[in-house]
Coordinates of C-alpha atoms and ligand atoms in Angstrom, one line a residue:
M372 CA 93.0 24.8 -21.7
R373 CA 90.4 26.4 -21.8
R374 CA 86.7 24.8 -22.0
M375 CA 85.3 25.3 -25.4
R376 CA 82.5 26.4 -25.8
Q377 CA 79.1 24.8 -26.5
Y378 CA 76.5 26.4 -28.3
S379 CA 73.0 24.5 -28.0
T380 CA 69.6 26.0 -29.3
A381 CA 67.4 23.9 -26.8
T382 CA 64.8 25.6 -25.1
L383 CA 63.6 26.4 -21.8
L384 CA 60.6 28.0 -20.6
V385 CA 60.1 29.7 -17.3
R386 CA 55.9 29.2 -17.5
G387 CA 53.3 30.8 -15.1
G388 CA 55.1 33.5 -13.2
T389 CA 55.3 36.9 -12.6
V390 CA 58.2 38.7 -13.3
V391 CA 60.2 40.9 -11.1
G392 CA 62.2 43.5 -13.5
P393 CA 63.6 46.4 -12.2
E394 CA 61.0 49.4 -12.9
G395 CA 57.3 46.2 -12.4
L396 CA 56.3 43.2 -12.0
V397 CA 54.2 41.9 -14.8
E398 CA 52.8 38.4 -15.6
A399 CA 55.1 36.6 -18.1
D400 CA 56.9 33.0 -19.1
V401 CA 59.7 33.9 -20.3
L402 CA 61.8 31.3 -23.1
A403 CA 65.3 30.4 -23.0
Q404 CA 66.8 29.4 -26.1
G405 CA 70.3 28.2 -26.4
E406 CA 71.5 30.7 -23.8
R407 CA 70.6 33.3 -24.3
I408 CA 66.5 34.7 -23.7
K409 CA 65.1 34.5 -26.8
A410 CA 60.7 36.0 -26.0
I411 CA 59.5 37.2 -22.2
G412 CA 55.6 37.1 -23.0
R413 CA 51.7 35.9 -22.0
G414 CA 51.9 31.2 -23.0
L415 CA 54.8 30.8 -24.9
P416 CA 54.3 27.6 -27.1
A417 CA 56.3 25.1 -26.3
L418 CA 57.9 22.4 -28.3
H419 CA 57.4 19.1 -28.6
D420 CA 61.5 19.2 -26.8
T421 CA 61.3 22.2 -24.9
R422 CA 62.0 22.2 -21.0
V423 CA 59.3 23.9 -19.4
V424 CA 59.8 24.8 -15.8
N425 CA 56.6 25.3 -13.6
A426 CA 57.2 29.2 -11.7
E427 CA 53.1 29.1 -10.8
G428 CA 52.7 31.5 -7.3
C429 CA 56.7 32.4 -8.3
Y430 CA 59.0 35.7 -9.0
V431 CA 60.6 35.4 -12.0
L432 CA 63.8 37.3 -11.7
P433 CA 67.5 37.5 -13.0
G434 CA 69.8 36.1 -12.0
V435 CA 71.4 37.8 -9.0
I436 CA 75.3 39.8 -9.4
D437 CA 77.0 38.9 -6.2
S438 CA 79.8 41.4 -7.3
H439 CA 81.8 40.8 -3.4
T440 CA 83.4 37.6 -2.7
H441 CA 86.2 35.6 -2.2
V442 CA 85.9 32.7 -3.3
G443 CA 88.4 29.8 -2.3
L444 CA 90.6 33.0 -0.9
D445 CA 94.2 32.5 0.8
T446 CA 95.4 36.0 2.4
G447 CA 99.1 34.7 3.3
R448 CA 97.9 34.0 6.5
F449 CA 94.4 32.0 6.7
R450 CA 93.2 30.2 3.5
T451 CA 89.0 29.0 3.0
Q452 CA 88.5 26.6 3.1
D453 CA 86.4 26.3 0.0
D454 CA 86.7 26.4 -4.2
W455 CA 85.8 27.6 -6.7
F456 CA 83.2 24.5 -7.5
V457 CA 82.7 24.3 -3.8
G458 CA 81.8 28.0 -3.6
T459 CA 79.7 28.2 -6.7
R460 CA 77.7 26.0 -5.8
A461 CA 76.6 27.6 -3.1
A462 CA 75.8 30.0 -4.9
A463 CA 74.2 28.5 -8.1
C464 CA 72.0 27.1 -4.7
G465 CA 70.7 30.4 -3.4
G466 CA 70.3 32.6 -7.2
V467 CA 72.8 32.8 -7.5
T468 CA 75.0 33.5 -10.9
T469 CA 77.2 36.2 -11.2
V470 CA 80.1 36.2 -9.5
I471 CA 82.4 39.3 -9.8
D472 CA 85.2 37.8 -6.5
F473 CA 88.9 39.3 -6.9
A474 CA 92.6 38.6 -8.8
T475 CA 95.2 39.2 -6.0
Q476 CA 98.1 40.9 -7.6
S477 CA 101.3 39.5 -4.8
P478 CA 104.0 42.2 -4.5
G479 CA 107.3 41.5 -7.5
R480 CA 103.8 40.5 -9.7
T481 CA 101.9 42.9 -12.9
L482 CA 98.4 42.3 -12.8
A483 CA 97.8 40.4 -15.7
E484 CA 99.9 37.8 -14.3
A485 CA 97.0 37.3 -11.3
V486 CA 94.6 37.5 -13.4
E487 CA 96.2 34.7 -15.6
A488 CA 96.8 32.8 -12.6
R489 CA 93.4 33.5 -10.8
R490 CA 90.8 32.4 -14.7
T491 CA 92.9 29.0 -14.2
E492 CA 92.5 28.9 -9.9
A493 CA 88.4 30.3 -11.5
E494 CA 88.1 26.5 -13.7
D495 CA 86.2 24.7 -11.9
A496 CA 83.4 27.6 -11.2
V497 CA 79.8 26.9 -12.1
I498 CA 78.6 29.8 -12.7
D499 CA 80.3 33.0 -14.5
Y500 CA 82.6 35.2 -12.5
G501 CA 84.2 37.9 -13.2
F502 CA 87.5 39.9 -11.2
H503 CA 88.5 43.0 -9.6
V504 CA 92.0 43.9 -9.5
M505 CA 93.4 43.7 -6.0
V506 CA 96.2 46.2 -6.6
T507 CA 98.9 45.9 -3.3
D508 CA 102.3 47.5 -5.3
L509 CA 102.8 49.5 -8.6
P510 CA 105.2 51.6 -8.7
P511 CA 103.9 54.6 -10.8
H512 CA 106.0 53.5 -14.1
R513 CA 102.8 50.7 -14.5
E514 CA 100.3 53.0 -15.6
D515 CA 100.4 50.9 -18.3
E516 CA 99.2 47.8 -16.6
I517 CA 96.3 50.3 -15.8
A518 CA 96.2 50.0 -19.1
D519 CA 95.3 47.0 -20.1
L520 CA 93.1 45.5 -17.8
A521 CA 90.3 46.5 -19.6
D522 CA 91.6 44.0 -22.4
L523 CA 91.8 41.7 -19.5
G524 CA 88.3 42.3 -18.7
A525 CA 88.7 43.3 -15.6
P526 CA 88.6 46.9 -15.4
S527 CA 88.5 48.3 -11.9
V528 CA 90.8 48.0 -8.6
K529 CA 90.4 47.2 -5.1
L530 CA 92.5 49.3 -2.7
Y531 CA 92.0 48.9 0.9
T532 CA 93.2 51.8 3.6
T533 CA 94.0 49.1 6.1
Y534 CA 95.9 46.0 6.5
R535 CA 99.3 47.0 6.6
P536 CA 101.9 45.8 5.8
N537 CA 100.2 43.2 3.3
Y538 CA 97.0 45.2 1.6
F539 CA 97.9 48.4 2.5
V540 CA 98.0 51.3 0.1
G541 CA 98.6 55.3 1.7
D542 CA 97.0 58.0 -0.2
A543 CA 100.1 59.2 -2.4
A544 CA 99.9 55.4 -4.0
I545 CA 95.5 55.9 -3.9
L546 CA 95.5 59.6 -5.4
Q547 CA 98.1 58.1 -8.5
L548 CA 95.9 55.6 -8.9
M549 CA 93.1 57.1 -8.9
E550 CA 94.0 59.3 -10.9
T551 CA 95.8 57.0 -13.8
S552 CA 92.3 55.1 -13.8
A553 CA 90.1 57.9 -14.4
R554 CA 92.7 58.2 -17.7
H555 CA 91.8 54.4 -18.5
G556 CA 88.0 53.5 -18.0
V557 CA 88.9 51.7 -14.8
L558 CA 87.0 51.9 -11.1
P559 CA 88.2 51.7 -8.2
L560 CA 86.7 50.0 -4.6
I561 CA 88.3 50.7 -1.7
H562 CA 88.1 49.3 2.0
C563 CA 88.4 52.0 4.0
E564 CA 89.1 51.4 7.1
N565 CA 91.8 54.0 9.1
D566 CA 95.3 51.8 9.1
D567 CA 96.3 53.7 12.2
L568 CA 92.9 54.6 14.0
V569 CA 92.4 50.4 14.0
A570 CA 96.1 50.2 14.7
S571 CA 96.0 52.4 18.4
R572 CA 92.3 51.0 19.4
V573 CA 93.7 47.1 18.8
D574 CA 97.0 48.0 20.1
S575 CA 95.2 49.6 23.4
L576 CA 93.0 46.9 24.3
T577 CA 95.7 44.5 23.8
R578 CA 97.5 46.5 26.6
S579 CA 94.3 45.8 29.1
G580 CA 94.6 42.1 27.7
Q581 CA 90.6 42.4 25.7
T582 CA 92.0 40.1 23.1
S583 CA 88.6 38.1 22.9
W584 CA 86.7 37.5 20.9
R585 CA 83.7 40.0 22.2
Y586 CA 86.3 43.2 22.2
H587 CA 86.1 42.4 18.6
G588 CA 83.9 45.2 17.6
R589 CA 85.8 47.1 19.7
S590 CA 89.2 47.3 17.8
R591 CA 87.8 48.8 14.1
P592 CA 85.3 51.5 15.5
P593 CA 82.9 53.8 13.1
L594 CA 85.3 56.1 12.7
A595 CA 88.0 54.7 11.2
E596 CA 85.8 53.6 8.6
Q597 CA 83.9 56.3 8.0
E598 CA 87.1 59.0 8.2
A599 CA 89.2 56.6 5.7
I600 CA 85.9 56.6 3.5
N601 CA 86.0 61.1 3.8
R602 CA 89.5 61.2 1.8
V603 CA 89.3 58.5 0.0
L604 CA 86.2 60.5 -1.7
F605 CA 88.0 63.8 -0.9
L606 CA 91.4 62.2 -3.4
A607 CA 88.4 60.8 -5.8
E608 CA 87.2 65.1 -6.7
A609 CA 90.8 65.8 -7.1
A610 CA 91.6 63.5 -9.0
G611 CA 88.5 63.6 -11.2
C612 CA 87.7 60.2 -11.1
P613 CA 84.6 57.9 -9.9
V614 CA 84.9 56.0 -7.3
H615 CA 83.2 52.7 -5.5
I616 CA 83.3 52.4 -1.7
C617 CA 82.8 48.8 -0.3
H618 CA 80.7 47.1 2.9
C619 CA 79.5 50.4 4.7
S620 CA 78.7 49.3 7.6
T621 CA 77.0 52.4 9.6
A622 CA 75.0 55.2 8.1
R623 CA 77.1 58.3 8.3
S624 CA 79.2 56.3 5.7
V625 CA 77.1 55.5 3.1
S626 CA 75.4 59.3 3.6
L627 CA 79.0 60.4 3.3
V628 CA 79.3 58.7 -0.1
G629 CA 75.3 60.2 -0.9
D630 CA 76.7 63.9 0.0
A631 CA 79.4 63.7 -2.4
V632 CA 76.8 62.7 -5.1
E633 CA 74.9 65.4 -4.6
R634 CA 78.3 67.7 -4.4
G635 CA 78.7 65.7 -8.4
Q636 CA 80.8 63.5 -7.6
R637 CA 79.9 59.7 -9.7
V638 CA 80.6 56.9 -6.5
T639 CA 77.8 54.4 -5.5
C640 CA 78.1 52.0 -2.3
E641 CA 77.3 49.1 -1.5
T642 CA 76.6 47.2 2.3
C643 CA 75.5 44.0 3.0
P644 CA 73.0 41.7 4.8
Q645 CA 75.6 41.0 7.8
Y646 CA 75.5 44.9 8.7
L647 CA 71.6 45.2 7.9
L648 CA 70.2 42.1 10.1
L649 CA 73.4 41.3 12.8
D650 CA 74.6 44.2 15.0
N651 CA 76.9 44.4 18.0
R652 CA 75.8 42.6 20.6
L653 CA 76.1 39.5 18.8
Y654 CA 79.5 39.4 20.6
E655 CA 78.4 39.5 23.8
G656 CA 76.8 36.4 23.4
P657 CA 77.8 33.2 23.7
E658 CA 79.1 32.9 20.2
P659 CA 80.4 35.9 19.3
W660 CA 83.5 34.0 17.4
R661 CA 81.0 34.1 13.7
Y662 CA 80.9 37.2 14.1
V663 CA 84.7 38.2 13.5
L664 CA 84.6 39.9 10.3
Q665 CA 85.8 43.6 9.1
P666 CA 84.9 46.2 9.4
P667 CA 82.9 44.1 13.0
L668 CA 79.2 44.6 13.6
R669 CA 77.9 48.1 15.0
D670 CA 76.1 49.4 17.3
A671 CA 71.4 48.1 16.5
E672 CA 70.7 51.5 15.4
E673 CA 72.8 51.3 12.3
K674 CA 70.7 49.2 10.8
V675 CA 67.9 51.1 11.2
G676 CA 69.2 54.1 9.5
L677 CA 71.5 51.4 6.8
W678 CA 67.9 50.3 5.5
K679 CA 66.5 54.0 5.8
L680 CA 68.9 54.8 3.4
L681 CA 68.7 51.5 1.2
Q682 CA 64.8 52.7 1.1
A683 CA 65.7 56.1 -0.2
G684 CA 67.9 54.9 -2.6
F685 CA 71.3 56.3 -0.8
V686 CA 73.0 52.2 -1.3
D687 CA 73.7 50.9 -5.1
L688 CA 73.6 47.4 -4.2
V689 CA 73.9 44.8 -1.5
S690 CA 77.1 42.1 -1.6
T691 CA 78.0 39.7 1.0
D692 CA 82.1 39.8 0.9
H693 CA 81.2 35.7 1.5
C694 CA 84.5 34.3 2.9
D695 CA 84.2 30.2 3.9
Y696 CA 86.1 29.9 6.6
T697 CA 85.2 27.1 8.6
V698 CA 84.3 26.5 12.1
T699 CA 87.7 25.2 13.8
Q700 CA 89.4 28.2 11.6
K701 CA 87.6 30.3 13.9
L702 CA 87.9 28.7 16.9
A703 CA 91.2 28.0 16.6
Q704 CA 91.9 30.6 18.7
D705 CA 90.1 32.8 21.4
D706 CA 91.8 36.4 20.1
F707 CA 90.6 38.2 17.3
R708 CA 94.0 39.3 16.1
K709 CA 94.3 35.4 15.1
T710 CA 91.3 35.1 14.1
P711 CA 90.5 35.0 10.0
G712 CA 88.0 37.8 8.9
G713 CA 85.0 37.0 6.8
L714 CA 81.9 35.3 7.1
P715 CA 79.9 33.6 4.5
G716 CA 77.1 34.2 3.0
I717 CA 76.9 33.9 -1.0
E718 CA 73.8 31.1 0.1
T719 CA 71.9 33.2 2.5
L720 CA 72.0 36.9 0.3
L721 CA 68.9 36.3 -1.8
P722 CA 66.2 35.0 1.0
L723 CA 66.9 37.3 3.6
M724 CA 66.8 40.7 1.3
L725 CA 63.5 39.0 -0.5
T726 CA 62.3 38.3 3.6
Y727 CA 64.1 41.6 5.3
G728 CA 63.6 44.1 2.5
D729 CA 60.1 44.7 3.6
L730 CA 59.5 48.1 1.1
G731 CA 56.7 47.6 1.1
G732 CA 54.9 45.5 -1.4
G733 CA 56.0 44.8 -5.2
T734 CA 57.9 48.0 -4.9
S735 CA 59.7 45.9 -2.8
L736 CA 60.7 43.6 -5.1
C737 CA 61.5 45.6 -8.0
H738 CA 63.8 47.2 -6.0
I739 CA 66.7 44.1 -4.9
V740 CA 66.0 43.2 -8.0
R741 CA 67.2 46.3 -9.1
L742 CA 70.6 46.4 -5.8
L743 CA 71.1 42.9 -6.2
C744 CA 70.8 42.5 -10.6
A745 CA 70.6 45.5 -12.5
A746 CA 72.6 47.7 -10.1
P747 CA 76.0 45.6 -10.1
A748 CA 75.8 45.0 -14.2
R749 CA 75.9 47.7 -14.9
L750 CA 78.3 49.2 -12.6
W751 CA 80.8 46.1 -13.3
G752 CA 80.3 46.8 -17.0
I753 CA 78.2 43.6 -17.8
W754 CA 74.9 45.3 -18.8
P755 CA 72.5 43.8 -20.7
T756 CA 74.2 40.6 -20.7
K757 CA 73.9 40.1 -16.9
G758 CA 71.7 41.7 -14.9
T759 CA 68.3 41.3 -16.4
L760 CA 65.6 39.3 -18.2
Q761 CA 65.0 40.4 -21.6
P762 CA 65.8 39.3 -25.0
G763 CA 69.1 38.9 -25.8
S764 CA 70.7 39.0 -22.8
D765 CA 72.2 35.4 -20.9
A766 CA 69.1 33.3 -20.2
D767 CA 70.7 33.4 -16.2
I768 CA 66.6 33.5 -14.2
V769 CA 65.8 32.5 -10.6
V770 CA 62.6 30.2 -9.9
Y771 CA 61.6 31.9 -6.4
D772 CA 58.9 30.4 -4.2
P773 CA 57.4 33.4 -1.8
A774 CA 55.0 30.5 0.0
V775 CA 57.4 28.4 1.7
E776 CA 58.2 29.7 5.6
S777 CA 62.0 28.3 6.4
E778 CA 64.7 29.0 9.3
I779 CA 68.2 29.1 8.2
R780 CA 70.0 25.9 8.9
A781 CA 74.0 25.4 8.8
D782 CA 73.7 22.7 7.7
E783 CA 71.3 22.4 5.0
L784 CA 73.7 25.5 3.2
H785 CA 76.3 24.5 0.3
H786 CA 79.1 25.9 1.7
A787 CA 82.5 24.8 3.7
A788 CA 82.0 26.6 6.6
G789 CA 79.7 24.7 8.5
Y790 CA 78.3 27.9 10.2
T791 CA 75.9 30.2 9.2
P792 CA 75.5 34.4 11.2
F793 CA 72.4 33.8 10.0
E794 CA 71.6 30.7 11.8
G795 CA 68.0 30.7 12.6
M796 CA 66.5 33.1 10.9
S797 CA 63.4 33.0 9.4
V798 CA 63.1 33.6 5.7
R799 CA 60.3 33.6 3.6
G800 CA 60.1 31.9 0.5
A801 CA 63.1 29.8 -1.5
V802 CA 64.7 30.0 -4.3
R803 CA 63.1 27.0 -6.4
A804 CA 65.1 27.1 -9.7
T805 CA 68.3 28.6 -10.2
I806 CA 69.3 29.2 -14.1
S807 CA 72.8 30.0 -16.1
R808 CA 72.8 30.5 -20.0
G809 CA 69.6 28.3 -20.4
E810 CA 70.8 25.3 -18.2
I811 CA 69.2 24.8 -14.9
I812 CA 71.8 24.4 -12.1
Y813 CA 69.5 24.0 -9.6
H814 CA 66.0 22.4 -8.6
Q815 CA 63.5 21.7 -6.3
G816 CA 66.4 21.1 -3.9
R817 CA 68.7 19.5 -6.4
F818 CA 72.4 20.7 -7.6
S819 CA 72.3 19.7 -11.3
G820 CA 75.4 22.2 -12.4
R821 CA 78.4 20.2 -14.4
R822 CA 81.9 21.7 -12.5
G823 CA 83.7 23.6 -15.2
R824 CA 80.9 25.0 -17.2
G825 CA 81.3 29.1 -15.1
R826 CA 82.8 32.0 -17.9
F827 CA 84.8 34.2 -17.7
L828 CA 83.1 36.9 -17.7
V829 CA 85.5 39.8 -20.1
R830 CA 83.6 43.3 -19.0
Q831 CA 83.6 46.3 -20.1
P832 CA 85.3 49.5 -18.1
L833 CA 83.7 52.7 -18.0
Ligands
ZN1653 ZN1 86.4 41.4 0.6

């Protein structure tokens, strides 16, 4: 069923832009030959059949890697309305050239079966993709399955400390999975919220009849997240296992990770644009349904704290946790317990981070390229194929025009949801072109990527 690889020696020249690397800015052209970058330098010549992309006045960045997405998600209870074509088309239009999504192991199935099934689902992808493997049940005697993850090209396991009974994994199983993962170069990434603290808060809100959307933020308190992170870090230390903490929504979450790093642990963390740019006052507003997600939006001062820690280098990467539930699905019932959790965000990631990641001059751009490109590529085992502009790397390139001023509008985005949590926010600049392995898949408002051209990425273990 897998498509044949198509090799081409066509050349493409991104001319006259400012190339943004993790360490600095340089005025340079980028020449791609076939699927890879051939050269970076000033005044590179175009041959008669070279396709030229004009990047004058624009920034030229590596393609963005969104390493936490849920394209075509089926939780058993809810199903997002996108598929792999729709989801990765939205990504391409937003300058994202790689996603790392999830292959869910359902009870009774092996991890290899989960990866195989998800690869089939993803065959229509427009951009390249990899998977973290979501483990739901893994008896200790199946250690060999963790060992096999490297061979499957998916050397990371996603665990949840919440969502009883479906995805919840107890402490003993987490510890055992960490010990096993450490032996096989597999990196666990963990959704941290204390399930008991969440359940007791939901119970008390239910008893007092406060289950409408506007109470969602109160149902999952910051302490639940922080306690679970603290516990997971403690278990990781005991297991001698590196660990990645997903979607930190409070400043203390990031600080806990920073403290562990200071103690010598190998720990990384991410946050998402929604936690940097939105806050829980929106639950008091007219459309609280837009912001039902886990963890929920927090107090406004958390945004300030998260930006400070991000600027100081304590946040390793920024991802979206993209979930493409529609307005209809969100509006079905004014009850946070019965509303699918998760927000669409893949297409707005880059413009939002470039606009609001105002760290000052060139540093800001370089830092954002580290957060969105270099860091996820290194952490998830696809560096230097992805995440960098250098000869030999995949020619995944974004041309970003900083001169365009606009507002985010759902009807101009390419996902299925029909809304965006960032509606009406001003953004500075826009993606002019997205190039994936030397092929233009988006240019000046026109998407031209072919269904199924994306490839499964075999990622390297730690
Ligand atoms: Zn997620």
